[in-house]
Amino acid sequence: MKKYIIYLFICAFAVKANAQDGFQRTARGTQYKLLTHNTGERVKLNDIVTFNAVQKTDKDSILFSSYQKGAPMQAKIQAEGDLMDIFPLLTAQDSVLVRIPTDSIFKNNEQQRPAFLPKGSNMFFTLKVVRVQSLDEAIAERKALVDKYGAEEAANTDKYIAAHKLLLKTTVSGLKYRITKPSVKRKPLAGDTVLVNYTGRTLDGKVFDSSVEAEAKKGGLDQPGRHYEPIKFAINADMVIPGWDEAFLLLNEGSKAQLIIPSKLAYGEKGYDSIQPFTTLLFDVELVKIIPIKHALPKHTAKKPVAKKTSAAAKKS
């Protein structure tokens, strides 16, 4: 259902229909009615537009609402993008109603038509422009926010380390770690598969994931249907967060470690599930087993022959 709604939203501005009942048409035939028309500079090519959108059937049933989602949408206006059909008519705080005949959407694709959008029906999009920025303005604002939240994240991490009196090693990327149980067995190489037990926490001590049942229960983590066993993944195969790919190349089979992974090596400025943006993650990990692949032998550099020393006696003879 979600995929279907997104599909309709993307396609909606490209279809053509006959305008009527107070609706006007763009050059490409998209039907629209301006609900408000404020003065000010209109949206231009490459502008970044922040807007809210509500998608409804002609029976007034809501299919999508950015208001319900809790955050407005954002788009860069491009010359060949469908949004260019509507947004150049608008300025900040303008609203517009767009009507889309569903017969145009499902032309030659009737098998995808849902029952709640019968033949002859329409779909309606109400768009409200919240903000219009130039590309440079949007980039500068985003950088300022990233810098601000990044500084706050670093300060919170330093505070945590100081409070717990941790002695850690730090890699060039910013990964922090300490070995809590050393091992003399081999280390994995990129491409090897590893089996790993882990418990993940945020700086406030909240457990968000664990492969160890006792740790999950201790942390109050509810994972119905979870099979508690080491997880299996190939290193540097884009299967885990970058901080893990880097960390497990540093560990020996059988070793345990504590990892402190900054958000830039985890879920970054977007976050993931219950993990908020710009969140440093803590992991207690155990490298249970390595399943190596066949690696190419390293190429040895040919050594230059060493000249033999000539004795003084030999020189005289």
XYZ file of C-alpha atoms in Angstrom:
317
model
C 0.000 0.000 0.000
C 2.797 2.416 0.932
C 4.674 1.648 -2.278
C 1.484 2.223 -4.263
C 0.802 5.615 -2.682
C 4.356 6.803 -3.297
C 4.040 5.667 -6.908
C 0.903 7.700 -7.362
C 2.463 10.766 -5.785
C 5.447 10.627 -8.109
C 3.349 10.025 -11.198
C 0.570 12.444 -10.400
C 2.160 15.537 -11.912
C 2.900 13.895 -15.244
C -0.618 12.931 -16.321
C -2.902 15.030 -18.546
C -6.601 15.641 -18.232
C -9.294 18.087 -19.214
C -9.722 20.951 -16.758
C -13.143 22.004 -15.548
C -15.038 23.296 -12.494
C -12.659 26.197 -11.890
C -9.525 24.172 -12.464
C -6.864 25.517 -14.782
C -4.347 23.501 -16.754
C -0.580 23.703 -17.101
C 1.061 23.464 -20.511
C 1.295 19.703 -20.022
C -2.335 19.393 -18.992
C -2.089 18.995 -15.235
C -5.269 20.324 -13.591
C -4.804 22.719 -10.684
C -6.619 25.326 -8.635
C -4.724 27.943 -6.626
C -6.144 28.096 -3.099
C -3.921 30.992 -2.026
C -1.757 33.234 -4.156
C 0.781 35.209 -2.161
C 3.062 37.881 -3.522
C 6.730 37.157 -3.768
C 9.302 35.489 -5.956
C 8.115 32.295 -7.615
C 9.861 28.945 -7.266
C 12.765 28.608 -9.712
C 14.951 25.905 -11.183
C 17.271 24.320 -8.567
C 15.344 25.840 -5.644
C 14.816 23.621 -2.614
C 11.120 23.600 -1.712
C 9.826 22.442 1.649
C 6.131 21.608 1.451
C 3.294 19.658 2.970
C 1.140 17.334 0.882
C -2.185 15.582 1.386
C -3.380 12.925 -1.057
C -7.097 12.067 -1.106
C -9.628 10.139 -3.142
C -12.674 11.957 -4.520
C -14.565 10.387 -1.577
C -12.319 12.462 0.701
C -10.419 9.434 2.067
C -6.838 10.328 2.965
C -4.230 8.134 1.269
C -1.188 10.095 2.424
C -0.535 13.118 4.614
C 2.793 14.674 5.504
C 0.972 16.310 8.430
C 0.156 12.872 9.829
C 3.696 11.747 9.122
C 4.907 14.617 11.284
C 7.326 16.275 8.880
C 7.057 18.212 5.619
C 8.549 16.948 2.388
C 11.399 18.500 0.464
C 12.275 18.557 -3.225
C 14.863 20.095 -5.500
C 13.137 21.603 -8.509
C 14.669 20.274 -11.712
C 13.985 21.149 -15.325
C 12.705 17.705 -16.279
C 11.000 16.872 -12.995
C 7.232 16.559 -12.860
C 7.021 19.001 -9.948
C 8.150 21.749 -12.332
C 4.645 21.617 -13.731
C 3.166 23.078 -10.546
C 5.771 24.670 -8.287
C 6.862 27.507 -10.638
C 3.316 28.839 -10.163
C 3.835 29.168 -6.415
C 5.717 31.147 -3.823
C 6.241 30.643 -0.092
C 3.003 29.941 1.829
C 0.991 29.308 -1.359
C -1.431 26.388 -1.528
C -2.691 24.552 -4.586
C -5.155 21.760 -5.280
C -4.207 19.321 -8.038
C -6.769 16.975 -9.588
C -5.664 13.769 -11.284
C -8.089 11.553 -13.247
C -7.300 7.991 -12.214
C -8.069 6.758 -15.731
C -4.934 8.585 -16.853
C -2.848 6.980 -14.115
C -3.983 3.442 -14.878
C -4.146 3.711 -18.651
C -2.728 0.448 -20.052
C -2.205 -0.733 -16.478
C -5.692 -1.566 -15.224
C -4.494 -4.606 -13.276
C -2.841 -2.240 -10.795
C -6.039 -0.234 -10.143
C -7.313 -0.667 -6.561
C -11.021 -0.962 -5.832
C -11.133 2.391 -4.032
C -10.063 4.197 -7.224
C -12.696 3.045 -9.753
C -12.863 4.125 -13.374
C -13.979 7.709 -13.793
C -12.751 8.722 -10.326
C -10.213 11.403 -9.431
C -7.424 11.829 -6.947
C -6.644 15.157 -5.296
C -3.372 16.557 -3.974
C -3.280 19.598 -1.750
C 0.191 21.132 -1.655
C 1.226 23.878 0.781
C 4.619 25.525 0.242
C 6.280 26.029 3.603
C 9.599 27.425 2.487
C 11.630 28.187 -0.621
C 15.428 28.273 -0.534
C 18.130 28.604 -3.115
C 20.373 25.569 -3.404
C 23.260 27.465 -1.792
C 21.074 28.544 1.124
C 19.859 24.993 1.701
C 23.394 23.581 1.570
C 24.677 26.195 4.032
C 21.785 25.569 6.426
C 22.263 21.815 6.295
C 26.005 22.148 6.941
C 25.366 24.391 9.933
C 22.928 21.862 11.397
C 25.290 18.948 10.768
C 28.124 20.849 12.437
C 25.930 21.767 15.402
C 24.582 18.275 16.051
C 27.965 16.716 15.330
C 29.602 18.918 17.971
C 26.899 18.022 20.484
C 27.339 14.329 19.726
C 31.125 14.524 20.196
C 30.723 16.380 23.500
C 28.265 13.764 24.804
C 30.631 10.963 23.800
C 33.593 12.609 25.547
C 31.459 13.101 28.656
C 30.478 9.411 28.640
C 34.090 8.264 28.262
C 35.260 10.527 31.083
C 32.439 9.463 33.402
C 33.249 5.776 32.857
C 37.038 6.320 32.897
C 37.502 4.359 29.683
C 40.890 3.884 28.061
C 40.264 3.533 24.360
C 42.108 3.393 21.082
C 40.837 5.677 18.317
C 41.213 4.988 14.608
C 41.615 7.644 11.909
C 37.888 7.370 11.072
C 36.848 8.092 14.666
C 36.010 4.539 15.775
C 36.887 4.029 19.433
C 37.491 0.580 20.909
C 39.114 -1.447 23.643
C 39.823 -5.167 23.794
C 38.158 -6.673 26.858
C 39.227 -10.275 26.150
C 42.332 -10.716 23.978
C 43.030 -13.660 21.702
C 46.076 -14.830 19.734
C 44.050 -16.424 16.954
C 43.926 -14.983 13.441
C 42.205 -11.781 12.408
C 39.697 -11.757 9.542
C 40.413 -10.197 6.179
C 38.014 -8.220 4.000
C 35.575 -10.650 2.412
C 35.770 -13.216 5.214
C 32.541 -14.196 6.941
C 32.356 -13.785 10.709
C 30.002 -14.981 13.424
C 29.462 -12.320 16.069
C 27.630 -11.964 19.357
C 26.762 -8.416 20.361
C 24.722 -6.098 22.535
C 24.061 -2.564 21.331
C 23.311 0.416 23.570
C 22.972 4.175 23.307
C 24.948 6.515 25.553
C 22.073 6.662 28.032
C 22.363 2.889 28.546
C 19.271 1.879 26.573
C 19.675 -1.542 24.921
C 18.376 -1.365 21.337
C 19.524 -4.768 20.037
C 21.246 -7.943 21.197
C 22.028 -11.433 19.935
C 22.432 -12.649 23.532
C 19.187 -13.620 25.253
C 20.377 -12.857 28.792
C 21.529 -9.368 27.779
C 18.294 -8.696 25.903
C 16.189 -9.645 28.926
C 18.473 -7.693 31.251
C 18.031 -4.621 29.092
C 14.251 -5.045 28.876
C 14.431 -5.637 25.134
C 11.391 -7.289 23.597
C 12.310 -9.243 20.459
C 9.454 -11.689 19.799
C 10.473 -14.566 17.561
C 14.181 -13.697 17.803
C 16.570 -16.639 17.641
C 19.398 -15.772 19.980
C 22.573 -16.828 18.240
C 25.618 -15.146 16.698
C 24.822 -13.184 13.575
C 26.692 -13.997 10.387
C 27.955 -11.483 7.842
C 30.770 -10.907 5.376
C 33.146 -8.066 6.174
C 33.188 -5.130 3.744
C 30.195 -6.503 1.853
C 27.847 -3.622 2.775
C 25.926 -5.884 5.151
C 26.513 -3.943 8.385
C 27.275 -0.380 9.453
C 30.737 0.942 8.446
C 31.889 0.988 12.078
C 31.431 -2.766 12.288
C 33.253 -3.453 9.038
C 36.224 -1.510 10.388
C 36.088 -2.848 13.941
C 36.066 -6.565 13.189
C 39.162 -6.287 11.004
C 40.935 -5.204 14.214
C 39.791 -8.165 16.341
C 41.074 -11.703 16.634
C 38.851 -14.756 16.539
C 37.684 -15.475 20.081
C 38.303 -11.944 21.315
C 35.814 -9.586 22.932
C 35.731 -5.818 22.700
C 33.810 -2.699 23.512
C 33.135 -0.391 20.573
C 32.091 3.240 20.588
C 30.884 4.091 17.094
C 30.089 7.694 16.097
C 26.969 8.266 14.051
C 28.972 8.960 10.894
C 30.045 5.290 11.023
C 26.559 4.118 12.028
C 23.162 5.588 11.065
C 24.266 9.171 10.561
C 21.977 12.166 10.392
C 18.913 10.118 9.423
C 18.904 7.560 12.222
C 17.259 4.170 11.963
C 14.152 2.745 13.617
C 14.409 3.704 17.322
C 17.912 5.147 16.868
C 17.753 8.922 16.595
C 19.876 10.960 14.161
C 23.414 11.808 15.297
C 23.462 8.975 17.838
C 26.726 7.427 18.997
C 26.360 3.671 19.502
C 28.008 1.436 22.093
C 28.575 -2.257 21.413
C 29.888 -5.127 23.479
C 30.981 -7.665 20.875
C 32.555 -11.110 20.622
C 34.149 -12.408 17.435
C 33.015 -16.010 17.801
C 34.290 -17.506 14.546
C 35.895 -16.622 11.229
C 34.961 -18.397 8.006
C 37.727 -17.323 5.618
C 37.457 -17.109 1.883
C 40.320 -17.979 -0.437
C 42.455 -14.854 -0.647
C 44.940 -14.097 -3.404
C 48.549 -14.437 -2.324
C 50.283 -11.079 -1.854
C 52.625 -10.055 -4.611
C 56.224 -9.960 -3.379
C 58.500 -7.221 -4.607
C 61.609 -8.653 -6.273
C 64.690 -8.013 -4.165
C 67.753 -6.486 -5.701
C 70.866 -8.718 -5.501
C 73.270 -7.743 -2.737
C 76.848 -7.167 -3.958
C 79.376 -9.443 -2.310
C 82.001 -7.824 -0.159
C 85.533 -8.170 -1.526
C 88.281 -8.913 0.984
C 91.475 -6.892 1.027
C 93.464 -10.041 0.203
C 91.392 -10.702 -2.844
C 91.898 -7.163 -4.053
C 95.707 -7.605 -3.887
C 95.727 -10.876 -5.799
